[in-house]
mmCIF file with all atom_site columns, C-alpha atoms in Angstrom:
data_model
loop_
_atom_site.group_PDB
_atom_site.id
_atom_site.type_symbol
_atom_site.label_atom_id
_atom_site.label_alt_id
_atom_site.label_comp_id
_atom_site.label_asym_id
_atom_site.label_entity_id
_atom_site.label_seq_id
_atom_site.pdbx_PDB_ins_code
_atom_site.Cartn_x
_atom_site.Cartn_y
_atom_site.Cartn_z
_atom_site.occupancy
_atom_site.B_iso_or_equiv
_atom_site.pdbx_formal_charge
_atom_site.auth_seq_id
_atom_site.auth_comp_id
_atom_site.auth_asym_id
_atom_site.auth_atom_id
_atom_site.pdbx_PDB_model_num
ATOM 1  C CA . MET S 1 1  ? -73.414  1.469  127.683 1.00 0.00 ? 1290 MET S CA 1
ATOM 2  C CA . GLU S 1 2  ? -75.426  0.244  124.932 1.00 0.00 ? 1291 GLU S CA 1
ATOM 3  C CA . LYS S 1 3  ? -77.398  2.638  122.521 1.00 0.00 ? 1292 LYS S CA 1
ATOM 4  C CA . VAL S 1 4  ? -81.317  1.690  120.462 1.00 0.00 ? 1293 VAL S CA 1
ATOM 5  C CA . THR S 1 5  ? -83.614  3.335  118.412 1.00 0.00 ? 1294 THR S CA 1
ATOM 6  C CA . LEU S 1 6  ? -86.633  1.580  118.864 1.00 0.00 ? 1295 LEU S CA 1
ATOM 7  C CA . ASN S 1 7  ? -89.206  2.570  116.564 1.00 0.00 ? 1296 ASN S CA 1
ATOM 8  C CA . VAL S 1 8  ? -92.740  3.114  118.368 1.00 0.00 ? 1297 VAL S CA 1
ATOM 9  C CA . GLN S 1 9  ? -96.141  3.292  116.644 1.00 0.00 ? 1298 GLN S CA 1
ATOM 10 C CA . GLY S 1 10 ? -99.590  4.890  118.634 1.00 0.00 ? 1299 GLY S CA 1
ATOM 11 C CA . MET S 1 11 ? -97.069  8.499  119.796 1.00 0.00 ? 1300 MET S CA 1
ATOM 12 C CA . SER S 1 12 ? -98.654  11.719 119.547 1.00 0.00 ? 1301 SER S CA 1
ATOM 13 C CA . CYS S 1 13 ? -99.043  14.123 122.021 1.00 0.00 ? 1302 CYS S CA 1
ATOM 14 C CA . GLY S 1 14 ? -96.754  15.107 124.243 1.00 0.00 ? 1303 GLY S CA 1
ATOM 15 C CA . HIS S 1 15 ? -97.985  13.356 126.656 1.00 0.00 ? 1304 HIS S CA 1
ATOM 16 C CA . CYS S 1 16 ? -96.735  10.539 125.061 1.00 0.00 ? 1305 CYS S CA 1
ATOM 17 C CA . VAL S 1 17 ? -93.688  11.935 124.953 1.00 0.00 ? 1306 VAL S CA 1
ATOM 18 C CA . ASN S 1 18 ? -93.614  12.211 129.113 1.00 0.00 ? 1307 ASN S CA 1
ATOM 19 C CA . SER S 1 19 ? -95.076  8.364  129.477 1.00 0.00 ? 1308 SER S CA 1
ATOM 20 C CA . VAL S 1 20 ? -92.681  7.392  127.841 1.00 0.00 ? 1309 VAL S CA 1
ATOM 21 C CA . GLU S 1 21 ? -89.332  9.355  128.520 1.00 0.00 ? 1310 GLU S CA 1
ATOM 22 C CA . GLY S 1 22 ? -90.746  8.804  132.606 1.00 0.00 ? 1311 GLY S CA 1
ATOM 23 C CA . SER S 1 23 ? -91.678  4.962  132.496 1.00 0.00 ? 1312 SER S CA 1
ATOM 24 C CA . VAL S 1 24 ? -88.639  3.881  130.417 1.00 0.00 ? 1313 VAL S CA 1
ATOM 25 C CA . GLY S 1 25 ? -86.211  7.212  132.376 1.00 0.00 ? 1314 GLY S CA 1
ATOM 26 C CA . ALA S 1 26 ? -87.030  5.107  135.138 1.00 0.00 ? 1315 ALA S CA 1
ATOM 27 C CA . LEU S 1 27 ? -85.954  1.905  134.703 1.00 0.00 ? 1316 LEU S CA 1
ATOM 28 C CA . ALA S 1 28 ? -82.516  0.928  136.880 1.00 0.00 ? 1317 ALA S CA 1
ATOM 29 C CA . GLY S 1 29 ? -79.417  1.024  133.642 1.00 0.00 ? 1318 GLY S CA 1
ATOM 30 C CA . VAL S 1 30 ? -81.284  3.677  131.582 1.00 0.00 ? 1319 VAL S CA 1
ATOM 31 C CA . SER S 1 31 ? -78.998  6.244  131.209 1.00 0.00 ? 1320 SER S CA 1
ATOM 32 C CA . LYS S 1 32 ? -80.898  8.096  128.531 1.00 0.00 ? 1321 LYS S CA 1
ATOM 33 C CA . VAL S 1 33 ? -83.549  7.967  126.631 1.00 0.00 ? 1322 VAL S CA 1
ATOM 34 C CA . ALA S 1 34 ? -84.979  10.574 123.419 1.00 0.00 ? 1323 ALA S CA 1
ATOM 35 C CA . VAL S 1 35 ? -88.804  10.763 122.148 1.00 0.00 ? 1324 VAL S CA 1
ATOM 36 C CA . ASN S 1 36 ? -88.561  12.286 118.280 1.00 0.00 ? 1325 ASN S CA 1
ATOM 37 C CA . LEU S 1 37 ? -92.492  12.167 118.245 1.00 0.00 ? 1326 LEU S CA 1
ATOM 38 C CA . GLY S 1 38 ? -92.049  13.394 114.414 1.00 0.00 ? 1327 GLY S CA 1
ATOM 39 C CA . GLU S 1 39 ? -90.292  10.669 113.421 1.00 0.00 ? 1328 GLU S CA 1
ATOM 40 C CA . GLY S 1 40 ? -91.936  8.194  115.683 1.00 0.00 ? 1329 GLY S CA 1
ATOM 41 C CA . LYS S 1 41 ? -88.696  7.275  117.399 1.00 0.00 ? 1330 LYS S CA 1
ATOM 42 C CA . VAL S 1 42 ? -87.031  6.397  120.564 1.00 0.00 ? 1331 VAL S CA 1
ATOM 43 C CA . ASP S 1 43 ? -83.477  6.397  121.479 1.00 0.00 ? 1332 ASP S CA 1
ATOM 44 C CA . VAL S 1 44 ? -82.624  4.891  124.556 1.00 0.00 ? 1333 VAL S CA 1
ATOM 45 C CA . GLU S 1 45 ? -78.950  4.493  126.087 1.00 0.00 ? 1334 GLU S CA 1
ATOM 46 C CA . TYR S 1 46 ? -78.274  1.703  128.833 1.00 0.00 ? 1335 TYR S CA 1
ATOM 47 C CA . ASP S 1 47 ? -76.374  -1.123 130.657 1.00 0.00 ? 1336 ASP S CA 1
ATOM 48 C CA . PRO S 1 48 ? -77.384  -4.236 129.573 1.00 0.00 ? 1337 PRO S CA 1
ATOM 49 C CA . SER S 1 49 ? -76.015  -6.148 132.997 1.00 0.00 ? 1338 SER S CA 1
ATOM 50 C CA . GLN S 1 50 ? -78.885  -3.858 134.555 1.00 0.00 ? 1339 GLN S CA 1
ATOM 51 C CA . VAL S 1 51 ? -81.863  -3.789 132.183 1.00 0.00 ? 1340 VAL S CA 1
ATOM 52 C CA . SER S 1 52 ? -82.703  -5.553 128.869 1.00 0.00 ? 1341 SER S CA 1
ATOM 53 C CA . LEU S 1 53 ? -83.504  -4.595 126.025 1.00 0.00 ? 1342 LEU S CA 1
ATOM 54 C CA . GLU S 1 54 ? -87.126  -6.928 125.929 1.00 0.00 ? 1343 GLU S CA 1
ATOM 55 C CA . GLN S 1 55 ? -88.004  -4.872 129.318 1.00 0.00 ? 1344 GLN S CA 1
ATOM 56 C CA . ILE S 1 56 ? -86.951  -1.654 128.019 1.00 0.00 ? 1345 ILE S CA 1
ATOM 57 C CA . LYS S 1 57 ? -90.047  -2.140 124.884 1.00 0.00 ? 1346 LYS S CA 1
ATOM 58 C CA . GLU S 1 58 ? -91.877  -4.493 127.762 1.00 0.00 ? 1347 GLU S CA 1
ATOM 59 C CA . THR S 1 59 ? -92.363  -0.985 129.791 1.00 0.00 ? 1348 THR S CA 1
ATOM 60 C CA . ILE S 1 60 ? -92.936  0.880  126.630 1.00 0.00 ? 1349 ILE S CA 1
ATOM 61 C CA . ASP S 1 61 ? -95.846  -1.380 125.529 1.00 0.00 ? 1350 ASP S CA 1
ATOM 62 C CA . ASP S 1 62 ? -97.082  -1.270 128.914 1.00 0.00 ? 1351 ASP S CA 1
ATOM 63 C CA . GLN S 1 63 ? -97.943  2.473  128.597 1.00 0.00 ? 1352 GLN S CA 1
ATOM 64 C CA . GLY S 1 64 ? -100.257 1.480  125.315 1.00 0.00 ? 1353 GLY S CA 1
ATOM 65 C CA . TYR S 1 65 ? -97.330  1.706  122.360 1.00 0.00 ? 1354 TYR S CA 1
ATOM 66 C CA . ASP S 1 66 ? -96.450  -0.686 120.151 1.00 0.00 ? 1355 ASP S CA 1
ATOM 67 C CA . VAL S 1 67 ? -92.884  -1.077 120.150 1.00 0.00 ? 1356 VAL S CA 1
ATOM 68 C CA . GLU S 1 68 ? -91.107  -3.189 116.423 1.00 0.00 ? 1357 GLU S CA 1
#
């Protein structure tokens, strides 16, 4: 398992948290997702043999948020 913390811009409410956690958490290989709304960070624990970091970033981007 790998762990990464992504900086995500545009999250401002509980709906944003649910949107990101739900979409990223639904990806095969993702075992844990935690959004820190105050800091604009998303912690993800995932299996790189099942899902790439790029796929995770694209999923967050598809929800309408900017990933740095």
